[in-house]
Tab-separated table of C-alpha atoms in Angstrom:
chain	number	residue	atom	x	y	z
A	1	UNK	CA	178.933	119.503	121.831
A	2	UNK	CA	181.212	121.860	124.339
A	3	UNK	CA	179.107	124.213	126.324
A	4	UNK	CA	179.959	127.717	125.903
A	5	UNK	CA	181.140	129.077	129.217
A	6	UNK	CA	179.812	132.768	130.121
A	7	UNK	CA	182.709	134.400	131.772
A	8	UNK	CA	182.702	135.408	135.144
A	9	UNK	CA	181.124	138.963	135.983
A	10	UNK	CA	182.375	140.696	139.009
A	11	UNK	CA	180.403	143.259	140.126
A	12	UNK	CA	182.003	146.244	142.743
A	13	UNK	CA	179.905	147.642	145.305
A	14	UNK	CA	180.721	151.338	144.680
A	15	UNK	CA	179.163	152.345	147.960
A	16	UNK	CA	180.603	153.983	150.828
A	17	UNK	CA	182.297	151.644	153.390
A	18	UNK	CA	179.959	150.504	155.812
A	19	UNK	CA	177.041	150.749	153.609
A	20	UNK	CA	174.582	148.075	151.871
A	21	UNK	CA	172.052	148.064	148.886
A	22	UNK	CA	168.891	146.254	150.390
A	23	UNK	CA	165.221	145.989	148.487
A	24	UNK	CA	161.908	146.568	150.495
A	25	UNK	CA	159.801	143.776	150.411
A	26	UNK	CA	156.639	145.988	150.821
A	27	UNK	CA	157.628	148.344	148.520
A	28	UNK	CA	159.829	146.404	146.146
A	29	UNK	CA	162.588	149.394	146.053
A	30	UNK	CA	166.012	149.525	147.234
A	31	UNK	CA	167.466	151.472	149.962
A	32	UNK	CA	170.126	151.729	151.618
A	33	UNK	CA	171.650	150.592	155.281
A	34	UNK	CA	174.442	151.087	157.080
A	35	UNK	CA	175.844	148.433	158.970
A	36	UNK	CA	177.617	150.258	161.682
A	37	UNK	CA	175.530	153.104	162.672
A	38	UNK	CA	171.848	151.496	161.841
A	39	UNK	CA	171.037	154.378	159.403
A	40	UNK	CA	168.814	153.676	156.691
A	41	UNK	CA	168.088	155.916	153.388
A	42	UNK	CA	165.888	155.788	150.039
A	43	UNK	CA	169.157	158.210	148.545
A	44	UNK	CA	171.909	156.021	147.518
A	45	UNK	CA	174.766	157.360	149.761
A	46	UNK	CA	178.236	158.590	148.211
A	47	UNK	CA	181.590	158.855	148.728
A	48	UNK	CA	181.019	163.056	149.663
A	49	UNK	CA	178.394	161.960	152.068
A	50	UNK	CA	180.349	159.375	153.865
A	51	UNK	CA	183.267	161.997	153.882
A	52	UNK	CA	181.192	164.278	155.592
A	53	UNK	CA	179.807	161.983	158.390
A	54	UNK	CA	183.544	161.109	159.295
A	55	UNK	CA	184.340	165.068	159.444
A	56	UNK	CA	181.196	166.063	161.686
A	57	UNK	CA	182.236	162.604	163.560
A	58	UNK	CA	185.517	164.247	164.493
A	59	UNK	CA	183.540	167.480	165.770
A	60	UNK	CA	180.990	165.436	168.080
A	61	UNK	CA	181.797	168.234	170.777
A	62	UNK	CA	180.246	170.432	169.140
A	63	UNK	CA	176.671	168.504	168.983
A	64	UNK	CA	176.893	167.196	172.487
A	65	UNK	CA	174.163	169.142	174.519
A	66	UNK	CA	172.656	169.537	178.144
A	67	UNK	CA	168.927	169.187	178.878
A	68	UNK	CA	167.089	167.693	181.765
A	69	UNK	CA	164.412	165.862	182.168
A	70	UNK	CA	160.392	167.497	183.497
A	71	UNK	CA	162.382	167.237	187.002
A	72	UNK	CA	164.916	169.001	186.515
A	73	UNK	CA	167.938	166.005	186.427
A	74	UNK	CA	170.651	166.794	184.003
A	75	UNK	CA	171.300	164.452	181.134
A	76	UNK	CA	173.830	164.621	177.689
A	77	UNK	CA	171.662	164.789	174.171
A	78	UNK	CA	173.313	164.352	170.812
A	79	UNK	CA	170.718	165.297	167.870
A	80	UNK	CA	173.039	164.265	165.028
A	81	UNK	CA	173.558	160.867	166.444
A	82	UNK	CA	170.533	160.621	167.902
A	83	UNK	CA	172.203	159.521	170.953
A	84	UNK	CA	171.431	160.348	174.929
A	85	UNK	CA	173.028	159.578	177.999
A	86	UNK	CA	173.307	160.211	181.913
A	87	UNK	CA	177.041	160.446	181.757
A	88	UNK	CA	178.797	164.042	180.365
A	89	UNK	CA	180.828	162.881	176.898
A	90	UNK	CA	184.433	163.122	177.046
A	91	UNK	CA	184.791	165.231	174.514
A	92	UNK	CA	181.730	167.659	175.387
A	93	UNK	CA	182.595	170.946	175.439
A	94	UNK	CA	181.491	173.010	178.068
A	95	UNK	CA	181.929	176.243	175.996
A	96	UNK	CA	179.388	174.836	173.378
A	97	UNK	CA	176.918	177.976	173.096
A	98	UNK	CA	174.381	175.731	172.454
A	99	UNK	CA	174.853	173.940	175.622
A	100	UNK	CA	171.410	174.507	177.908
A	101	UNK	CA	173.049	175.777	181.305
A	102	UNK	CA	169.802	175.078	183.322
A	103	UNK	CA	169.376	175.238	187.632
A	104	UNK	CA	168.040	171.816	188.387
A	105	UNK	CA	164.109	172.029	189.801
A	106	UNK	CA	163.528	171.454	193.251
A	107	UNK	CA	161.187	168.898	192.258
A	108	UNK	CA	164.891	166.627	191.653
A	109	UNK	CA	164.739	165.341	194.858
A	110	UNK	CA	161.370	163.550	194.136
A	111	UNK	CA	160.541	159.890	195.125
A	112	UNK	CA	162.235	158.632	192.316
A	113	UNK	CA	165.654	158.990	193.885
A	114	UNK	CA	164.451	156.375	196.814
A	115	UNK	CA	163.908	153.381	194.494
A	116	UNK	CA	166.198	151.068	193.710
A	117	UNK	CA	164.689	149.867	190.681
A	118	UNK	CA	161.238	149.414	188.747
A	119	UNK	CA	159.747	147.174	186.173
A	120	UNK	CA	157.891	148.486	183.150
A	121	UNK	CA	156.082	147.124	180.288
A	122	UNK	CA	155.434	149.530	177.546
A	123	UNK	CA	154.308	150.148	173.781
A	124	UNK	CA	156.602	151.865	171.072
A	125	UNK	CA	155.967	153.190	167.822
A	126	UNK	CA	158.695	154.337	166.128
A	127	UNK	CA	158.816	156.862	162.988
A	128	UNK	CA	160.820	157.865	160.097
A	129	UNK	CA	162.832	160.489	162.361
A	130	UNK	CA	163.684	157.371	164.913
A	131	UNK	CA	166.917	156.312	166.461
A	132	UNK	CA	166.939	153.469	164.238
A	133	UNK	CA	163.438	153.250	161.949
A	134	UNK	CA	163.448	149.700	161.427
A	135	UNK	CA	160.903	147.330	163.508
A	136	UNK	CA	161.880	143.967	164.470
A	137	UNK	CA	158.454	143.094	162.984
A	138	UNK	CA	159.828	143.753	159.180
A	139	UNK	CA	163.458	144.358	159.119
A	140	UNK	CA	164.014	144.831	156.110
A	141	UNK	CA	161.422	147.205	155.699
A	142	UNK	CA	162.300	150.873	157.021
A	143	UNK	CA	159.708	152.738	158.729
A	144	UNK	CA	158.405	156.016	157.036
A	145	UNK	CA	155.741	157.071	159.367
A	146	UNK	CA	156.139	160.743	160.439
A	147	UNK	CA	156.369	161.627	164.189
A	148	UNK	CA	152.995	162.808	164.064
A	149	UNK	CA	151.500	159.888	162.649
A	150	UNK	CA	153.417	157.905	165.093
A	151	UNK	CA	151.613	159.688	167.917
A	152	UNK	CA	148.098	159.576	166.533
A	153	UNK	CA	148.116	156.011	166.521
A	154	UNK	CA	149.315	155.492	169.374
A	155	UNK	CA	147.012	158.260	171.319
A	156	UNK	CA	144.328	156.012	169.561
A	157	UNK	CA	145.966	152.658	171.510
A	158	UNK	CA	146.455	154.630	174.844
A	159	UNK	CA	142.830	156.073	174.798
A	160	UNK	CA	141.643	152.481	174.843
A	161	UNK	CA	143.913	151.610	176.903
A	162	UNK	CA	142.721	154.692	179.615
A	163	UNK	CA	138.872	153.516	179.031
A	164	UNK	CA	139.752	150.311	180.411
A	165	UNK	CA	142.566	151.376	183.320
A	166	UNK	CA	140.123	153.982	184.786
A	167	UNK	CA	137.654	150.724	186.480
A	168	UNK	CA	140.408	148.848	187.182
A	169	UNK	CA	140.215	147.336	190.568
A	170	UNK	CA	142.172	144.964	192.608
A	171	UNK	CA	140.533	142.197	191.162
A	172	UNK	CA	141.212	143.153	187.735
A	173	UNK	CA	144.962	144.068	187.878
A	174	UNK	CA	145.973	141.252	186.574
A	175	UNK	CA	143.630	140.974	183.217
A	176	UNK	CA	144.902	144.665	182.570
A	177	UNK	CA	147.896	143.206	182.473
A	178	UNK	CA	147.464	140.844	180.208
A	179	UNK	CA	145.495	143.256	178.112
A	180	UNK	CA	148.470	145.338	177.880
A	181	UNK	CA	151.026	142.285	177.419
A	182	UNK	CA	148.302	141.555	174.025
A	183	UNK	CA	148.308	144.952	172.553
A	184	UNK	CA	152.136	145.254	173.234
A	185	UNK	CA	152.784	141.491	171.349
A	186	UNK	CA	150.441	142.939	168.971
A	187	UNK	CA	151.626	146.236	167.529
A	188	UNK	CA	154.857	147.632	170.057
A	189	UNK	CA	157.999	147.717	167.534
A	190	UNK	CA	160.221	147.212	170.567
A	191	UNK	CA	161.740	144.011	170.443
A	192	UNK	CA	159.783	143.443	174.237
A	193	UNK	CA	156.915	142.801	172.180
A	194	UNK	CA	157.447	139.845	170.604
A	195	UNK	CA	155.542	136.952	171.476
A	196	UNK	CA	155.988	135.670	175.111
A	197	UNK	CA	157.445	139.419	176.181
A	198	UNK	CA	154.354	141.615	176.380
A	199	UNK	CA	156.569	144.662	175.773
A	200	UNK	CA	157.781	143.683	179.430
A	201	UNK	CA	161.315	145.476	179.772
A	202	UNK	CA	161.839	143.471	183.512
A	203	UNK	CA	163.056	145.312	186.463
A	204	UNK	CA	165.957	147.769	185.782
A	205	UNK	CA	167.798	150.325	188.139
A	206	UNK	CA	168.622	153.692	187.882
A	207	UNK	CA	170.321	155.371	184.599
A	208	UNK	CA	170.106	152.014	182.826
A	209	UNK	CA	167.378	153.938	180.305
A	210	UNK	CA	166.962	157.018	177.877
A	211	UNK	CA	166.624	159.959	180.718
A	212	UNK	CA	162.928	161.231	179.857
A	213	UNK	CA	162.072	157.347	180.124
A	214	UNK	CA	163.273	156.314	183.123
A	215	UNK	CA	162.192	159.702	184.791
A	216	UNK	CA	158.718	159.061	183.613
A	217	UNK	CA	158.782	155.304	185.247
A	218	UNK	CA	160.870	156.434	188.552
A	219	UNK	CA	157.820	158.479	189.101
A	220	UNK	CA	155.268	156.036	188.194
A	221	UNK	CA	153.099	154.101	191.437
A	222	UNK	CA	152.626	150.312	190.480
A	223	UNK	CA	149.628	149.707	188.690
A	224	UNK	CA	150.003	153.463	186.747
A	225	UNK	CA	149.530	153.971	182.897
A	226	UNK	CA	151.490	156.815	181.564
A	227	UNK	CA	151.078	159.560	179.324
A	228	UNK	CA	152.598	159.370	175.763
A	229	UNK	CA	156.313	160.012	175.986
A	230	UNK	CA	158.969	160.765	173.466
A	231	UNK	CA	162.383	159.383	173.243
A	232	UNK	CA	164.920	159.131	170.202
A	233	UNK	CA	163.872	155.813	169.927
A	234	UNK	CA	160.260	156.744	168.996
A	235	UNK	CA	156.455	157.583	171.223
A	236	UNK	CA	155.939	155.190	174.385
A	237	UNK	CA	153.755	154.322	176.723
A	238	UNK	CA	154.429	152.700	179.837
A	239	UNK	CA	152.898	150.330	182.278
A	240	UNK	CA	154.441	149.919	185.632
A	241	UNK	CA	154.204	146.734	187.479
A	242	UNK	CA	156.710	146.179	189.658
């Protein structure tokens, strides 16, 4: 007998450019990511949205920022893009109204200025609000954690963390350490925590990092445990050993 062929189906992607249907494992639903910007979304995107992006892309002057850090250093801040940086855009405007034209603090010229470089492990917990809410731990799984949520657990991680810290002693550095390098391996959605890492970042100079972050660890003594710090990439906390 001749086998009836099926003809071939050819199915069009009729999203945006840029843009992929993917399914969540944990949640067996599809959503959405785009390839080039790291933006993920439960809303299938359209041709209007994608037009839009491209027009506020063109304007990026207009959401290009100044802020500075608790000591008073001047950084760049993009909230659309989620973006920051130590060096002023080239196409910031300096008429932007919503530019924050603040006199640095005297506390600028603190210690962190005098080192050349520092070495930090750390924790991070990301949210649904995150640079890029995906964790190397399920990637194809966004993260839809709120902010707050974010923070809570991690408050819960650092309080542990501080029980421990506060008898630490020269003898005892080093299993604080490793403590630290555990709970890092063990729940830190930086890609420092995978196994063999400890959420170690290594030694890195000055404006290498987000501005808040590297402020916070320029100030830091060896051996310190920060507070809980945000960035655009999510809620840290940092250990400084080097």
């Amino acid at each position: 007998f001749k086998q009836k062929l099926r003809p071939l189906r050819i199915v069009m992607s009729d999203l945006p450019n840029g843009w992929v249907e993917r399914v969540s494992r944990k949640r067996d639903k599809k959503y959405y990511f785009n390839e080039s910007t790291g933006v993920t979304t439960w809303t299938k995107p359209t041709a209007e949205m994608a037009n839009r992006d491209t027009e506020e892309e063109q304007h990026i002057e207009n959401e290009w920022e100044e802020a500075r850090t608790p000591d008073g250093k001047l950084y760049y801040k993009n909230h659309k893009k989620r973006l920051t940086q130590w060096e002023k855009p080239k196409d910031f405007n300096d008429q932007n109204p919503s530019s924050k034209k603040q006199k640095p603090s005297s506390a600028s010229s603190s210690s962190s200025s005098s080192l050349n470089q520092v070495r930090i492990r750390h924790l991070l917990l990301k949210h649904k609000d995150s640079r890029k809410p995906i964790s190397w731990r399920q990637p194809d799984t966004p993260i839809t954690r709120t902010k707050s949520e974010a923070f809570d657990e991690l408050t819960e991680m650092l309080s542990k963390l501080r029980d421990i810290h506060s008898v630490v002693n020269d003898n005892s550095v080093e299993n604080f350490e490793k403590l630290f390098s555990a709970l890092a391996e063990k729940k830190s959605e930086c890609s420092s925590g995978k196994e063999g890492r400890g959420g170690d970042l290594g030694f890195f100079k000055p404006k290498t990092m987000h501005p808040v972050f590297e402020e916070t660890a320029f100030k830091m003594k060896i051996g310190d445990l920060s507070k809980i710090i945000e960035t655009d990439s999510g809620v840290h906390v940092l250990y400084r050993t080097g």
